[in-house]
Coordinates of C-alpha atoms in Angstrom, one line a residue:
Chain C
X1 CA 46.5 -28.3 -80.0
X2 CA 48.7 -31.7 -80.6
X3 CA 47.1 -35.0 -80.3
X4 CA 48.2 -38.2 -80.7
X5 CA 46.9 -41.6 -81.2
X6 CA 47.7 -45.1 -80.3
X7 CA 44.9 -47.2 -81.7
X8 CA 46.3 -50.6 -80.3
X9 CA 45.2 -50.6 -76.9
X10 CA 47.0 -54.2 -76.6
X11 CA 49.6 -56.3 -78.4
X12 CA 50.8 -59.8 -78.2
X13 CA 53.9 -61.2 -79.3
X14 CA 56.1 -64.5 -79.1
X15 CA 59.4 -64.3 -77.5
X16 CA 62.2 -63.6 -80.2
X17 CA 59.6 -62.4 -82.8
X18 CA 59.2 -58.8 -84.1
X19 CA 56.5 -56.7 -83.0
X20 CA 55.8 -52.9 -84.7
X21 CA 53.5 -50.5 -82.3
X22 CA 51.2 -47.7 -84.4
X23 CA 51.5 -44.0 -83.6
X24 CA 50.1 -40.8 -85.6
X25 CA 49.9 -37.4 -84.7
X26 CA 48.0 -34.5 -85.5
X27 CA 50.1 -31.1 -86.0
X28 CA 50.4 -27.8 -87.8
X29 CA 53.9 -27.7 -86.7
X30 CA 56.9 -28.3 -89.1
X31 CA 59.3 -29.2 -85.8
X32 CA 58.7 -31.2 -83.7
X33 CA 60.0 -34.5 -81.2
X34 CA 58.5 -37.8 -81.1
X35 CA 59.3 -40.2 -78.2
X36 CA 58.3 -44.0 -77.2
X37 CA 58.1 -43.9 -73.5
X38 CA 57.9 -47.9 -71.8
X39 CA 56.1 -48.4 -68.5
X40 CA 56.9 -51.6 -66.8
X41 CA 54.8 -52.7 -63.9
X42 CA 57.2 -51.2 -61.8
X43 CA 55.4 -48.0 -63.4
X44 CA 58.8 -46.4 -63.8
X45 CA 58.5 -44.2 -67.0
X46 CA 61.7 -45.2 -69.2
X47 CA 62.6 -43.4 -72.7
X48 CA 63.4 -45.9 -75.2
X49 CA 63.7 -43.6 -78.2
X50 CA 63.4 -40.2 -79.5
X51 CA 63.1 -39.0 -83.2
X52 CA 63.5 -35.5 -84.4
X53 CA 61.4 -34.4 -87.1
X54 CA 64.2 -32.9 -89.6
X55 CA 66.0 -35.6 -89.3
X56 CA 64.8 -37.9 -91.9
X57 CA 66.6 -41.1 -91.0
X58 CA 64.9 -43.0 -88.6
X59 CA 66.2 -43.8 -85.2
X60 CA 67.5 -47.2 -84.1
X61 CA 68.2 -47.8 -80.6
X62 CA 69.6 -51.7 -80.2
X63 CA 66.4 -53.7 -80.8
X64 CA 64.0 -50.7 -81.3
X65 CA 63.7 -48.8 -83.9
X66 CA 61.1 -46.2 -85.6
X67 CA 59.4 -45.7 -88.8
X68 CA 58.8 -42.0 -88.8
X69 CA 56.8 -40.9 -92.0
X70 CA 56.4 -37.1 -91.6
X71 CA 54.0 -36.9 -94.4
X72 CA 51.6 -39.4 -93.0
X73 CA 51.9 -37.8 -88.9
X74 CA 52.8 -41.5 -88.6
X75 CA 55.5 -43.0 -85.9
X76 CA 55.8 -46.3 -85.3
X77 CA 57.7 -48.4 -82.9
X78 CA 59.3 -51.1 -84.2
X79 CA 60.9 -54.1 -81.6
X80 CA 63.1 -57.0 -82.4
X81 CA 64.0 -60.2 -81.4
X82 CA 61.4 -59.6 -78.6
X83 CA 62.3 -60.3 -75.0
X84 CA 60.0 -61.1 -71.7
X85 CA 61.4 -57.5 -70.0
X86 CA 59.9 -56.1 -72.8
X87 CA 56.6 -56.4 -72.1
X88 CA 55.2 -52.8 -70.6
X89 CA 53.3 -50.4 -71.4
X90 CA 54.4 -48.4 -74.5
X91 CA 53.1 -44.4 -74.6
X92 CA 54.2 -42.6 -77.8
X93 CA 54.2 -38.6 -77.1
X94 CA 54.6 -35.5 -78.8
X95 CA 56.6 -32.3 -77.8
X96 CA 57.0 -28.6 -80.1
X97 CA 60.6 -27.3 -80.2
X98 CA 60.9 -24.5 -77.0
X99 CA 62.5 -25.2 -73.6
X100 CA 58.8 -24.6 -72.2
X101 CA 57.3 -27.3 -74.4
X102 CA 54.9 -30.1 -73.0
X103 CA 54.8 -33.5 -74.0
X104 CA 51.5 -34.7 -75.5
X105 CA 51.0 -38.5 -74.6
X106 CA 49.0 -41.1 -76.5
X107 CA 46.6 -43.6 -74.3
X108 CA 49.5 -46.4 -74.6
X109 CA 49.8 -50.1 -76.0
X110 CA 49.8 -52.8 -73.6
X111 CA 52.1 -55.2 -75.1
X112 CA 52.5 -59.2 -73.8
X113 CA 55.6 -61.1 -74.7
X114 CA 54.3 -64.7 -74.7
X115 CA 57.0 -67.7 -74.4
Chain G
X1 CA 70.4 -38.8 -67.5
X2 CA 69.3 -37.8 -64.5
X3 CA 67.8 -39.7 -61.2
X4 CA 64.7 -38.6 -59.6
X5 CA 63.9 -40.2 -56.6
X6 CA 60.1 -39.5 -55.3
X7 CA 58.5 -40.0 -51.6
X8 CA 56.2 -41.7 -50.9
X9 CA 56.4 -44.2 -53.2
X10 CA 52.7 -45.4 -52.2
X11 CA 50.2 -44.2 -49.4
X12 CA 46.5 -44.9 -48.4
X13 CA 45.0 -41.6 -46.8
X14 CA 41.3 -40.8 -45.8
X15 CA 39.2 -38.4 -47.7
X16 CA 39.2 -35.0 -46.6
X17 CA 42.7 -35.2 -45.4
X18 CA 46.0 -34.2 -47.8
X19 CA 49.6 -35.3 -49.3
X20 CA 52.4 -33.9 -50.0
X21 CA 54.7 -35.6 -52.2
X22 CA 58.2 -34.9 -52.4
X23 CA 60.5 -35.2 -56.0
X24 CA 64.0 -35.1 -55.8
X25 CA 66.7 -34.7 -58.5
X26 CA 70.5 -35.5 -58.6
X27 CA 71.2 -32.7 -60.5
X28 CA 70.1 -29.3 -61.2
X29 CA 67.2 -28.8 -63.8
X30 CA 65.7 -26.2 -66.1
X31 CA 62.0 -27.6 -65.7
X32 CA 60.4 -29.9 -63.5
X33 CA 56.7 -31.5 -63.7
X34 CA 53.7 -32.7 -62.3
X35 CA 51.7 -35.7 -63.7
X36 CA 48.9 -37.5 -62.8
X37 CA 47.8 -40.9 -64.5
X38 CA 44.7 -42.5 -63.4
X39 CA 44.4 -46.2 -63.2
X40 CA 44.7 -47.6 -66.5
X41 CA 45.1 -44.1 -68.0
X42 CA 47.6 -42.1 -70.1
X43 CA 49.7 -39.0 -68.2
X44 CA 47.9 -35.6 -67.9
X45 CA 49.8 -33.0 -67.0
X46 CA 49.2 -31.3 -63.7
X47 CA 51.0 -28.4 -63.7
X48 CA 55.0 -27.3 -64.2
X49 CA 56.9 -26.3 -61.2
X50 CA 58.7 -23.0 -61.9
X51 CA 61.9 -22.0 -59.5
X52 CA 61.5 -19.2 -57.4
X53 CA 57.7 -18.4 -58.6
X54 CA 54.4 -20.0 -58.8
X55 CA 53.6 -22.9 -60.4
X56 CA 51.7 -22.8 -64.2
X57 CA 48.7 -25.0 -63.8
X58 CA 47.4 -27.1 -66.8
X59 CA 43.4 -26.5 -67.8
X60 CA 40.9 -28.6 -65.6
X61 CA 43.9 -28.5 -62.4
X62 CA 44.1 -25.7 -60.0
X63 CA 46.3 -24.4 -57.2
X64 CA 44.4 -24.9 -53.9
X65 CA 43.8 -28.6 -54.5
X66 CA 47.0 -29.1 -56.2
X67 CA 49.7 -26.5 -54.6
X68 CA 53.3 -26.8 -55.6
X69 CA 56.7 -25.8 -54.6
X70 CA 59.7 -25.4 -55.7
X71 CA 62.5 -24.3 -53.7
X72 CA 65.7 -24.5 -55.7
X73 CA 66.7 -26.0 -58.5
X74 CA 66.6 -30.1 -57.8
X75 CA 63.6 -30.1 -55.6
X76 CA 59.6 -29.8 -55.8
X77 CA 56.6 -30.7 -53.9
X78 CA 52.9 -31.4 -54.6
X79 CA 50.1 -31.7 -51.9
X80 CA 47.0 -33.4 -52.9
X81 CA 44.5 -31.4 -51.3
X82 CA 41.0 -32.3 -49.3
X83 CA 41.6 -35.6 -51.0
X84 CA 38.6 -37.8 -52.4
X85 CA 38.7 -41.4 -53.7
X86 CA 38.7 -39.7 -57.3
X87 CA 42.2 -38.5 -56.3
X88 CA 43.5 -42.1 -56.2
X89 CA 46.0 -42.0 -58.6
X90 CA 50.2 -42.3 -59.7
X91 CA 51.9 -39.0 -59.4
X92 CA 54.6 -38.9 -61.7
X93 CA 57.4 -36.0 -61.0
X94 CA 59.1 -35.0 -64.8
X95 CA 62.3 -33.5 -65.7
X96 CA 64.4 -31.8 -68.5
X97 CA 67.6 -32.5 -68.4
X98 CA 69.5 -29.4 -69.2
X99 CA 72.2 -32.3 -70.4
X100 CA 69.7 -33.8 -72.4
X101 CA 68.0 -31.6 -75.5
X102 CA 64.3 -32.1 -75.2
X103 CA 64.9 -34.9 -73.6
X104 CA 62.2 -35.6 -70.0
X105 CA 62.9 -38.2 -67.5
X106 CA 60.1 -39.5 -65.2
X107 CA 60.3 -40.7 -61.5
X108 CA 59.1 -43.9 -59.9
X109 CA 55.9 -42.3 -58.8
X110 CA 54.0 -41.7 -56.2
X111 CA 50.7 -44.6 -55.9
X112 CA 48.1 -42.8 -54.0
X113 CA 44.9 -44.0 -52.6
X114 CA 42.1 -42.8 -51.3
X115 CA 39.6 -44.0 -49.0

């Protein structure tokens, strides 16, 4: 079975400042979707960004943006130019190719945005 | 992407009694889901709600504490059965977007608590 692990239970950063979030994953699988999933307070579950795994650019979405490194099971979420609405909680997850596929979540980052 | 609207959106109930919570979609869907996420905890999936047959329930999660429906193709209930205070809880309804490869969307949630 997939897991995957966040090992930052918490992150703090300054307004305007960059901040990169740690994922890795544990797989047999050669295909495969990786997703960053924010949860504001308002606990609404929003995707911020998906990555395929054959694809080997990495995916930019505005201010966020991965580093996937397929080699190293290693997906990290990288935010710019930080902004106060960005402070949530961040859940990376796993899903294998198949329409009847799960998604695998980490335990989530709890990231501050601090003025 | 689709909109999923959920009701309740929060409720306090007395052990012993039950829930049922109601997920609604704007548009018709391949797969629908059933999360749970415990305070301060990551998502488990509950179970996914199949159209037009029972529902396939995840390890550790059965089907007369956590029963399911799922009538047509943009609708899907869960009940929370006998509940106890362990049941207090966000119940999260999923979907896949048939628009949307691989893509899941997540409602508002449903904040239950149990006294």
């Amino acid at each position: 079975a997939q897991t995957v692990t966040q090992s930052q239970p918490e992150m703090s950063v300054q307004e305007a400042e960059t901040v990169t979030l740690s994922c890795t994953y544990d797989t047999s699988e050669s295909d495969y979707y990786l997703f960053w999933y924010k949860q504001p307070p308002s606990r609404q579950m929003i995707l911020v960004i998906r990555q395929e795994a054959y694809k080997q650019q990495n995916a930019t979405e505005n201010r966020f943006s991965v580093n996937f490194q397929k080699a190293a099971k290693s997906f990290s979420l990288k935010i710019s130019d930080s902004q106060l609405g960005d402070a949530a909680m961040y859940f990376c997850a796993y899903r294998s190719p198949g329409t009847a596929s799960k998604l695998t979540f980490g335990t989530g980052t709890r990231l501050q945005v601090t003025l | 992407s689709a909109v999923i609207s959920q009701k309740p959106s929060r409720d306090i109930c007395q052990r012993g009694t039950s829930l049922t919570i109601q997920c609604q979609v704007d548009s018709q869907v391949t797969m629908m889901f059933w999360y749970r996420q415990q305070p301060g905890q990551s998502l488990t999936l509950i179970a996914t709600a199949n159209q037009g047959s029972e529902a396939t329930y995840e390890s550790g999660f059965v089907i007369d504490k956590f029963p399911i429906s799922r009538p047509n193709l943009t609708f899907s209930t869960l009940t929370v059965s006998n509940m106890s205070p362990e049941d207090s809880s966000i119940y999260l309804c999923s979907v896949k977007d048939r628009g949307s490869y691989n893509e899941q969307f997540f409602g508002p949630g449903t904040r239950l608590t149990v006294l």
